[in-house]
Amino acid sequence: MTQKLFILIYKGEPLDYTEYRHTALYFQFASQSRSIMHIIGCQGLFQFSNNVNCDPSTLGNLVQVVPVTDIPTSIGEDSIRETVSRTPIRNGRLDLDWNCQNWVGDALNRLVHRGWITVEQRADAIDKMADACLEAHDDSDSI
């Protein structure tokens, strides 16, 4: 069995604006275990979270799943988790415009540097994530 990597995009809360869309990395490992890795919280207080064997639809209003790539089974589950979990989180005073969408890009970049995904796969995934985030709209606009 292969290992698969996806980006999850959730509807923004409390309003569905582009910058409020929540994004996460979703791994389906060869062992049949699954991990949703993301940061949670708000600017200045973000923390890493790893939801193991969790159904992605239970974490919020899932609006899109972007396939990124298959990852070789020769790369261990623990190595992937450790690499992603060490993605720096920017909680500084000058990082007020930084969010989970940036973190997903940074985490994918770490996978590129390890040689586990290609620059092209990262770029394509980021483009699709950005497109999904740009589809956000506040429901009150339709009233």
XYZ file of N, CA and C in Angstrom:
429
model
N 0.838 -1.190 0.000
C 0.000 0.000 0.000
C 0.879 1.248 0.000
N 0.419 2.269 -0.658
C 1.157 3.529 -0.706
C 0.781 4.407 0.486
N 1.546 5.463 0.650
C 1.229 6.495 1.636
C 0.797 7.717 0.849
N -0.271 8.346 1.270
C -0.829 9.462 0.519
C -0.824 10.728 1.363
N -0.587 11.855 0.698
C -0.583 13.165 1.336
C -1.629 14.037 0.665
N -2.421 14.713 1.494
C -3.471 15.622 1.032
C -3.391 16.923 1.826
N -3.994 17.968 1.274
C -4.265 19.187 2.039
C -5.769 19.240 2.255
N -6.159 19.473 3.500
C -7.573 19.641 3.848
C -7.864 21.127 3.969
N -9.008 21.551 3.428
C -9.433 22.948 3.545
C -10.811 22.973 4.177
N -10.914 23.734 5.267
C -12.165 23.845 6.019
C -12.746 25.245 5.873
N -14.064 25.324 5.930
C -14.768 26.599 5.867
C -14.298 27.494 7.012
N -14.160 28.768 6.723
C -13.711 29.723 7.729
C -14.737 29.954 8.818
N -14.248 30.174 10.021
C -15.096 30.479 11.173
C -14.531 31.703 11.872
N -15.301 32.639 12.307
C -16.761 32.667 12.316
C -17.368 33.072 10.970
N -16.558 33.682 10.108
C -17.022 34.067 8.772
C -16.150 33.356 7.749
N -16.748 32.975 6.642
C -15.998 32.245 5.627
C -15.301 33.221 4.685
N -14.226 33.820 5.185
C -13.363 34.675 4.382
C -12.093 33.890 4.047
N -11.420 34.298 2.990
C -10.203 33.616 2.546
C -9.224 33.403 3.694
N -8.955 34.454 4.459
C -7.948 34.367 5.518
C -8.393 33.518 6.710
N -9.690 33.194 6.790
C -10.199 32.368 7.888
C -10.342 30.896 7.509
N -10.114 30.569 6.253
C -10.189 29.157 5.863
C -9.053 28.405 6.556
N -9.403 27.312 7.211
C -8.408 26.522 7.940
C -7.858 25.435 7.027
N -6.551 25.254 7.066
C -5.903 24.237 6.247
C -5.073 23.306 7.127
N -4.922 22.076 6.658
C -4.180 21.061 7.402
C -3.586 20.060 6.423
N -2.569 19.352 6.869
C -2.017 18.243 6.098
C -2.654 16.955 6.591
N -2.980 16.079 5.653
C -3.616 14.802 5.980
C -2.798 13.689 5.349
N -2.330 12.773 6.187
C -1.532 11.641 5.729
C -2.299 10.348 5.934
N -2.306 9.513 4.901
C -2.790 8.138 5.011
C -1.548 7.265 4.865
N -1.157 6.635 5.969
C 0.083 5.863 5.995
C -0.139 4.422 5.552
N 0.953 3.770 5.172
C 0.894 2.376 4.721
C 0.365 1.455 5.814
N 0.557 1.828 7.067
C 0.103 1.012 8.202
C -1.405 1.099 8.421
N -2.086 1.850 7.590
C -3.530 2.114 7.702
C -3.850 3.206 8.721
N -2.852 3.742 9.415
C -3.130 4.854 10.322
C -3.198 6.142 9.502
N -3.828 7.126 10.089
C -4.011 8.419 9.425
C -3.631 9.518 10.406
N -3.165 10.641 9.889
C -2.820 11.783 10.730
C -3.254 13.070 10.062
N -3.911 13.915 10.843
C -4.199 15.285 10.424
C -3.256 16.165 11.223
N -2.338 16.819 10.524
C -1.346 17.667 11.177
C -1.612 19.102 10.774
N -1.719 19.954 11.794
C -2.048 21.353 11.539
C -1.688 22.185 12.752
N -1.855 23.494 12.610
C -1.716 24.362 13.772
C -3.100 24.876 14.123
N -3.307 25.036 15.414
C -4.589 25.534 15.905
C -4.328 26.724 16.814
N -5.338 27.540 16.990
C -5.208 28.725 17.825
C -5.388 29.980 16.999
N -4.874 31.066 17.525
C -4.973 32.349 16.825
C -3.591 32.995 16.797
N -3.470 34.102 16.051
C -2.182 34.766 15.905
C -1.535 34.986 17.264
N -0.275 34.594 17.336
C 0.490 34.736 18.560
C 0.361 33.563 19.510
N -0.627 32.698 19.280
C -0.880 31.576 20.188
C -1.023 30.242 19.456
N -0.526 30.155 18.230
C -0.653 28.911 17.469
C 0.115 27.778 18.148
N -0.445 26.557 18.034
C 0.191 25.344 18.539
C 0.013 24.238 17.506
N 0.989 23.345 17.448
C 0.904 22.195 16.556
C -0.072 21.177 17.126
N -0.844 20.552 16.244
C -1.768 19.497 16.649
C -1.655 18.344 15.660
N -1.660 17.130 16.196
C -1.634 15.927 15.371
C -2.811 15.059 15.786
N -3.828 15.007 14.954
C -5.009 14.189 15.219
C -4.817 12.847 14.517
N -4.621 11.801 15.299
C -4.330 10.473 14.768
C -5.623 9.684 14.617
N -5.756 9.036 13.449
C -6.918 8.196 13.127
C -8.241 8.924 13.333
N -8.252 10.161 12.936
C -9.434 11.020 13.053
C -10.033 11.212 11.660
N -11.336 11.126 11.568
C -12.035 11.393 10.310
C -11.960 12.896 10.037
N -11.406 13.317 8.894
C -11.267 14.748 8.605
C -12.573 15.536 8.696
N -13.696 14.901 8.413
C -14.969 15.631 8.433
C -15.437 15.952 9.849
N -14.809 15.368 10.862
C -15.224 15.646 12.240
C -14.554 16.886 12.821
N -13.565 17.438 12.138
C -12.838 18.594 12.666
C -13.435 19.929 12.250
N -14.418 19.915 11.404
C -15.013 21.160 10.933
C -15.756 20.928 9.642
N -16.132 22.021 9.009
C -16.868 21.961 7.753
C -15.860 21.824 6.605
N -15.548 20.589 6.256
C -14.554 20.296 5.223
C -15.117 20.669 3.855
N -14.425 21.576 3.154
C -14.923 22.021 1.854
C -14.124 21.465 0.677
N -12.870 21.067 0.925
C -12.096 20.513 -0.186
C -10.933 19.676 0.342
N -10.623 18.627 -0.412
C -9.457 17.781 -0.149
C -8.585 17.844 -1.398
N -7.373 18.342 -1.246
C -6.449 18.489 -2.370
C -5.411 17.369 -2.309
N -5.419 16.458 -3.287
C -4.366 15.435 -3.320
C -3.022 16.094 -3.640
N -1.993 15.749 -2.878
C -0.664 16.305 -3.122
C 0.187 15.285 -3.874
N 0.388 14.111 -3.275
C 1.219 13.081 -3.904
C 1.191 11.805 -3.073
N 1.728 10.753 -3.654
C 2.036 9.542 -2.896
C 3.456 9.698 -2.356
N 3.667 9.201 -1.155
C 4.990 9.235 -0.534
C 5.479 7.791 -0.439
N 6.718 7.537 -0.842
C 7.221 6.158 -0.806
C 7.085 5.529 0.584
N 6.741 4.258 0.606
C 6.583 3.556 1.884
C 7.925 3.354 2.584
N 9.010 3.570 1.867
C 10.336 3.468 2.492
C 10.579 4.598 3.490
N 9.771 5.646 3.406
C 9.882 6.763 4.354
C 8.965 6.453 5.529
N 9.541 6.344 6.680
C 8.794 5.928 7.861
C 7.773 6.948 8.327
N 6.701 6.415 8.847
C 5.616 7.221 9.415
C 6.147 8.171 10.493
N 6.995 7.647 11.375
C 7.544 8.475 12.456
C 8.425 9.593 11.906
N 9.175 9.309 10.852
C 10.021 10.340 10.238
C 9.171 11.458 9.655
N 8.079 11.086 9.006
C 7.178 12.091 8.431
C 6.569 12.930 9.544
N 6.054 12.269 10.576
C 5.436 13.007 11.689
C 6.433 13.962 12.348
N 7.644 13.478 12.571
C 8.647 14.316 13.224
C 9.023 15.513 12.356
N 9.208 15.272 11.065
C 9.573 16.359 10.153
C 8.488 17.428 10.125
N 7.247 17.015 9.989
C 6.145 17.983 9.919
C 5.963 18.687 11.260
N 6.050 17.954 12.355
C 5.820 18.559 13.674
C 6.876 19.598 14.026
N 8.036 19.525 13.397
C 9.109 20.488 13.666
C 9.049 21.718 12.759
N 8.004 21.815 11.964
C 7.830 23.008 11.137
C 7.665 24.206 12.066
N 8.502 25.231 11.912
C 8.410 26.381 12.817
C 7.030 27.042 12.776
N 6.610 27.477 13.945
C 5.351 28.211 14.101
C 5.718 29.650 14.427
N 5.183 30.569 13.654
C 5.538 31.983 13.818
C 4.489 32.677 14.681
N 4.843 32.894 15.925
C 3.950 33.542 16.883
C 4.466 34.912 17.322
N 5.357 35.498 16.545
C 5.949 36.780 16.923
C 5.040 37.970 16.659
N 5.429 39.099 17.224
C 4.655 40.340 17.056
C 4.596 40.797 15.604
N 5.572 40.415 14.819
C 5.617 40.830 13.415
C 4.980 39.806 12.479
N 4.360 38.785 13.053
C 3.801 37.693 12.257
C 2.278 37.679 12.264
N 1.661 38.830 12.415
C 0.206 38.878 12.562
C -0.541 38.451 11.306
N 0.119 38.476 10.149
C -0.549 38.049 8.915
C -0.246 36.589 8.581
N 0.492 35.898 9.432
C 0.874 34.499 9.227
C -0.190 33.599 9.840
N -0.543 32.500 9.144
C -1.606 31.626 9.662
C -1.377 30.176 9.236
N -2.397 29.347 9.412
C -2.290 27.915 9.105
C -2.009 27.669 7.625
N -2.459 28.551 6.761
C -2.190 28.387 5.332
C -0.690 28.518 5.061
N -0.047 29.483 5.714
C 1.402 29.633 5.592
C 2.128 28.418 6.170
N 1.629 27.939 7.310
C 2.258 26.785 7.962
C 2.222 25.560 7.042
N 1.104 25.324 6.368
C 1.009 24.192 5.438
C 2.082 24.324 4.354
N 2.235 25.517 3.802
C 3.279 25.737 2.796
C 4.669 25.487 3.351
N 4.914 25.947 4.582
C 6.214 25.740 5.223
C 6.465 24.252 5.487
N 5.432 23.533 5.934
C 5.566 22.095 6.200
C 5.858 21.340 4.900
N 5.157 21.702 3.833
C 5.428 21.067 2.538
C 6.855 21.357 2.089
N 7.329 22.559 2.372
C 8.698 22.921 2.012
C 9.709 22.030 2.739
N 9.421 21.688 3.980
C 10.299 20.776 4.725
C 10.326 19.394 4.059
N 9.181 18.959 3.546
C 9.128 17.667 2.845
C 9.919 17.725 1.538
N 9.894 18.884 0.876
C 10.709 19.079 -0.332
C 12.189 18.975 0.029
N 12.595 19.666 1.093
C 14.010 19.654 1.494
C 14.493 18.258 1.872
N 13.601 17.420 2.354
C 13.958 16.034 2.680
C 13.966 15.154 1.425
N 13.470 15.683 0.300
C 13.429 14.915 -0.942
C 12.242 13.970 -1.035
N 11.239 14.188 -0.184
C 10.084 13.290 -0.136
C 8.977 13.707 -1.092
N 8.922 14.985 -1.433
C 8.023 15.478 -2.479
C 8.835 16.428 -3.346
N 8.336 16.731 -4.534
C 9.075 17.612 -5.439
C 8.614 19.058 -5.277
N 9.450 19.959 -5.767
C 9.099 21.381 -5.777
C 7.812 21.581 -6.570
N 7.677 20.866 -7.683
C 6.492 20.994 -8.532
C 5.235 20.504 -7.813
N 5.344 19.400 -7.087
C 4.192 18.889 -6.334
C 3.766 19.892 -5.266
N 4.746 20.479 -4.588
C 4.434 21.492 -3.577
C 3.740 22.684 -4.221
N 4.304 23.190 -5.310
C 3.747 24.371 -5.970
C 2.321 24.116 -6.447
N 2.086 22.958 -7.045
C 0.748 22.612 -7.524
C -0.238 22.527 -6.357
N 0.183 21.909 -5.266
C -0.689 21.776 -4.095
C -1.004 23.139 -3.484
N 0.003 24.004 -3.395
C -0.209 25.350 -2.839
C -1.168 26.135 -3.725
N -1.012 26.031 -5.044
C -1.930 26.717 -5.963
C -3.367 26.250 -5.757
N -3.556 24.945 -5.630
C -4.911 24.408 -5.437
C -5.476 24.800 -4.076
N -4.620 24.824 -3.047
C -5.066 25.262 -1.727
C -5.489 26.732 -1.780
N -4.686 27.549 -2.432
C -5.007 28.972 -2.543
C -6.320 29.173 -3.297
N -6.516 28.431 -4.378
C -7.774 28.534 -5.126
C -8.963 28.176 -4.242
N -8.827 27.114 -3.450
C -9.921 26.701 -2.561
C -10.178 27.756 -1.492
N -9.128 28.380 -1.002
C -9.303 29.433 0.006
C -9.953 30.673 -0.609
N -9.619 30.961 -1.860
C -10.205 32.124 -2.531
C -11.686 31.938 -2.845
N -12.171 30.702 -2.797
C -13.595 30.438 -3.024
C -14.447 30.790 -1.809
N -13.809 31.192 -0.725
C -14.538 31.532 0.504
C -15.456 32.718 0.257
N -16.568 32.696 0.955
C -17.484 33.830 0.912
C -18.309 33.836 2.186
N -18.574 35.008 2.680
C -19.390 35.156 3.883
C -20.837 34.879 3.514
N -21.474 33.943 4.220
C -22.864 33.582 3.925
C -23.820 34.757 4.050
N -23.460 35.758 4.837
C -24.362 36.899 5.002
C -24.456 37.727 3.726
N -23.485 37.541 2.802
C -23.532 38.260 1.528
C -24.730 37.844 0.684
N -25.233 36.636 0.910
C -26.327 36.133 0.082
C -27.699 36.491 0.650
N -27.719 37.173 1.773
C -29.009 37.536 2.391
C -29.556 38.800 1.774
